mmCIF file of C-alpha atoms in Angstrom:
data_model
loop_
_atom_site.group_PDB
_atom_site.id
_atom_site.type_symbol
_atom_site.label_atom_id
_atom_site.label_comp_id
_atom_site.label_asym_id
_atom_site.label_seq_id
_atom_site.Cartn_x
_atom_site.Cartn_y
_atom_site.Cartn_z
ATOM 1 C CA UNK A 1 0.000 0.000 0.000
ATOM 2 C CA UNK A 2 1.434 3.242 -0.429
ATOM 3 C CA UNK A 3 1.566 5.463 2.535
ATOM 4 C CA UNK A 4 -2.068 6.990 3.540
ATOM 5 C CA UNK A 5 -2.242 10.213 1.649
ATOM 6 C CA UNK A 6 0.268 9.029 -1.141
ATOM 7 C CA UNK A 7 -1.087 9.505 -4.683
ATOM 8 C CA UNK A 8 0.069 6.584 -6.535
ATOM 9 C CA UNK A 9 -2.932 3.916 -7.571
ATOM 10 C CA UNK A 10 -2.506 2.199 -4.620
ATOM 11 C CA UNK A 11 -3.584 5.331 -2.537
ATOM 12 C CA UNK A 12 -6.377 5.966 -4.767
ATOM 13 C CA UNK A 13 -7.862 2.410 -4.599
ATOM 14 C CA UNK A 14 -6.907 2.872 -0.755
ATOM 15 C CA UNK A 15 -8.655 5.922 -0.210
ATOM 16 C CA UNK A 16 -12.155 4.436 -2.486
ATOM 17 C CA UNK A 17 -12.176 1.548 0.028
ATOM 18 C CA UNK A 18 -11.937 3.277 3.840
ATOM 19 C CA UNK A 19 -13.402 6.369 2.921
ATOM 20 C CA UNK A 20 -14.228 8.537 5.755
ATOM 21 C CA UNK A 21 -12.893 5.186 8.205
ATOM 22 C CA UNK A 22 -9.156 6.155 9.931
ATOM 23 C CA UNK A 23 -6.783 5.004 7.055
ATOM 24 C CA UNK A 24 -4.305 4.297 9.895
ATOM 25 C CA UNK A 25 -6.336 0.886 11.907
ATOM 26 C CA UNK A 26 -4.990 -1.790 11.670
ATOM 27 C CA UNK A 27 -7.681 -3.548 9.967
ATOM 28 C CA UNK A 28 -7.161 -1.661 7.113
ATOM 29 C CA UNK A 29 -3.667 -0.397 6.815
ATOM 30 C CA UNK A 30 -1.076 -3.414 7.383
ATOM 31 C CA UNK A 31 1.796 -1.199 8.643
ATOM 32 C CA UNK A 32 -0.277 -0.188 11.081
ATOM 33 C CA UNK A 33 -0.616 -3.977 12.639
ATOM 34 C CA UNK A 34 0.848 -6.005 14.483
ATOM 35 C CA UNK A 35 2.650 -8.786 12.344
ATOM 36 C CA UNK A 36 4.639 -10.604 15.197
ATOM 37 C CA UNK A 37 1.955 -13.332 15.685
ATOM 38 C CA UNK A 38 1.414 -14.352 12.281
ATOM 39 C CA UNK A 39 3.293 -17.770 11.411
ATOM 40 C CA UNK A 40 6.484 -17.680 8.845
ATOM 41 C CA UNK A 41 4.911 -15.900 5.479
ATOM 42 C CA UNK A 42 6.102 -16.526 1.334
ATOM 43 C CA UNK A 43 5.303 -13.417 -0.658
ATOM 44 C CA UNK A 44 5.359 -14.081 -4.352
ATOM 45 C CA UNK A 45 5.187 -10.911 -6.836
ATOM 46 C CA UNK A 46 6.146 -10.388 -10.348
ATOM 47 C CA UNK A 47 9.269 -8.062 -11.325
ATOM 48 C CA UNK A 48 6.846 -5.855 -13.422
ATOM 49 C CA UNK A 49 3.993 -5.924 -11.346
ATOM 50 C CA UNK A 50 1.853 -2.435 -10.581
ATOM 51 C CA UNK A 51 2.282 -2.917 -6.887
ATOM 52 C CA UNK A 52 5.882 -4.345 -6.380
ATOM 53 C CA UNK A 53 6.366 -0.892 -4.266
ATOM 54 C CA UNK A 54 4.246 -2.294 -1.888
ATOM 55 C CA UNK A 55 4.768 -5.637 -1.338
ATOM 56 C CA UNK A 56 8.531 -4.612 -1.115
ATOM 57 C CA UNK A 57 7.850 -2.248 2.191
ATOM 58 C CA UNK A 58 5.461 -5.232 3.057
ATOM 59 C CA UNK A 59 8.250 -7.230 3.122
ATOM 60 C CA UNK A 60 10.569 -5.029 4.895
ATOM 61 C CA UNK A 61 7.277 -4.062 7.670
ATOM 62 C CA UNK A 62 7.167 -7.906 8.110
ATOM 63 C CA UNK A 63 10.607 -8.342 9.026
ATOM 64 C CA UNK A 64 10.973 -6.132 11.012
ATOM 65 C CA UNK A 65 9.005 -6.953 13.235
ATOM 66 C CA UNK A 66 10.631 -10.300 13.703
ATOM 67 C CA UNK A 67 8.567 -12.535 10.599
ATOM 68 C CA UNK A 68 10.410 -15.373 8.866
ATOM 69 C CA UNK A 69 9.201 -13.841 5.012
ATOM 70 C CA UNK A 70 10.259 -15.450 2.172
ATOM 71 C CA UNK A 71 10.357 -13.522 -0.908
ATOM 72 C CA UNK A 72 10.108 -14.744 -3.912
ATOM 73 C CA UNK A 73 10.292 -12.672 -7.734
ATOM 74 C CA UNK A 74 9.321 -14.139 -10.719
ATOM 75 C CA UNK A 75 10.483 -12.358 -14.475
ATOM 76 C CA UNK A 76 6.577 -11.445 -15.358
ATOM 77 C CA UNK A 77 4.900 -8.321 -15.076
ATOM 78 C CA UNK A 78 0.958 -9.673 -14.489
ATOM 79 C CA UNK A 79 -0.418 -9.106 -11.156
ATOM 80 C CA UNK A 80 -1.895 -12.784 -9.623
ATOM 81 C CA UNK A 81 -0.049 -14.516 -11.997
ATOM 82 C CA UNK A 82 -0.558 -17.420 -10.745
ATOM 83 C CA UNK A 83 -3.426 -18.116 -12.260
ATOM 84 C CA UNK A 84 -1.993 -18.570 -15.528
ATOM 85 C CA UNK A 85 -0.265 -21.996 -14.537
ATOM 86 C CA UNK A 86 -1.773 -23.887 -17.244
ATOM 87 C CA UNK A 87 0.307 -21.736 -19.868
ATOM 88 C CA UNK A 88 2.704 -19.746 -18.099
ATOM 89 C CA UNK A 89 5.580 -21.708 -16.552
ATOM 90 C CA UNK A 90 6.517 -19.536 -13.908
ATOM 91 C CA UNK A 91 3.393 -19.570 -12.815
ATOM 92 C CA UNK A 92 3.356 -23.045 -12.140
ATOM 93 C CA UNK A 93 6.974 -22.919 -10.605
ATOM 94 C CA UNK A 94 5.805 -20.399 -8.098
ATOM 95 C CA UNK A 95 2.726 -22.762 -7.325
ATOM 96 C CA UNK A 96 5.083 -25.363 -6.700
ATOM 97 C CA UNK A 97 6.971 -23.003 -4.262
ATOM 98 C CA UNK A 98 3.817 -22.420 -2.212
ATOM 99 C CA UNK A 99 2.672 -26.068 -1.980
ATOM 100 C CA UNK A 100 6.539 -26.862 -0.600
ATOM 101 C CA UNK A 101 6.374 -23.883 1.698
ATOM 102 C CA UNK A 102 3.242 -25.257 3.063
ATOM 103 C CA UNK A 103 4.330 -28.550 3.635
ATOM 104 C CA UNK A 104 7.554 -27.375 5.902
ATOM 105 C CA UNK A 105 7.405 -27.307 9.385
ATOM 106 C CA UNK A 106 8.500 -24.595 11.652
ATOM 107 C CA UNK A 107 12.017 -26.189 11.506
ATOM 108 C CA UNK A 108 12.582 -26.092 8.197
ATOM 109 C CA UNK A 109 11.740 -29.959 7.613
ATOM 110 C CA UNK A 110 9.202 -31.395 5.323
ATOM 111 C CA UNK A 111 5.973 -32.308 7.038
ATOM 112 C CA UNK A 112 4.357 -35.875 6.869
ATOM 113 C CA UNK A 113 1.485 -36.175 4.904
ATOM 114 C CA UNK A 114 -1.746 -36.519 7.301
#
């Protein structure tokens, strides 16, 4: 997200979507929150995509305050890419990615099957 009161499409979008609500809670604005409970995260974007800004300083938010983010960058410039697996091979490479990421345990080990 860009910064509240930024004017890049982000902040636009942003500003549609709380309205007249406080743009800095926490519900709505994620460097606002608190991050340090949520479990390890993988954030996937595309090199080209619109809001690569964002996620970046999402990343950065994320780690500091204390997350285990992996983040991974993939050569295409559509946003949700990852839709496009049937055609688009990094697509399905960065599915792949989240399915292993999902299946490791919080010690880095591959999880049994249940």
């Amino acid at each position: 997200m860009d910064p509240p009161g930024g004017d890049g499409p982000i902040a636009r979008w942003f500003s549609l979507y709380v309205r007249d609500h406080p743009a800095t809670d926490p519900l709505l604005n994620v460097f606002e929150a608190d991050l340090s409970v949520l479990p390890p995260l993988l954030v996937q974007s595309g090199t080209e995509d619109v809001p690569l800004p964002e996620t970046r300083r999402f990343v950065d938010h994320a780690r500091g305050q204390g997350l285990d983010v992996r983040f991974d960058l993939y050569p295409v410039s559509t946003h949700v890419f990852h839709l496009f697996w049937s055609f688009l091979p990094e697509a399905a490479d960065a599915l792949e990615q989240v399915a292993g990421f999902l299946r490791t345990d919080e010690n880095g080990s591959v999880a049994e099957a249940g």
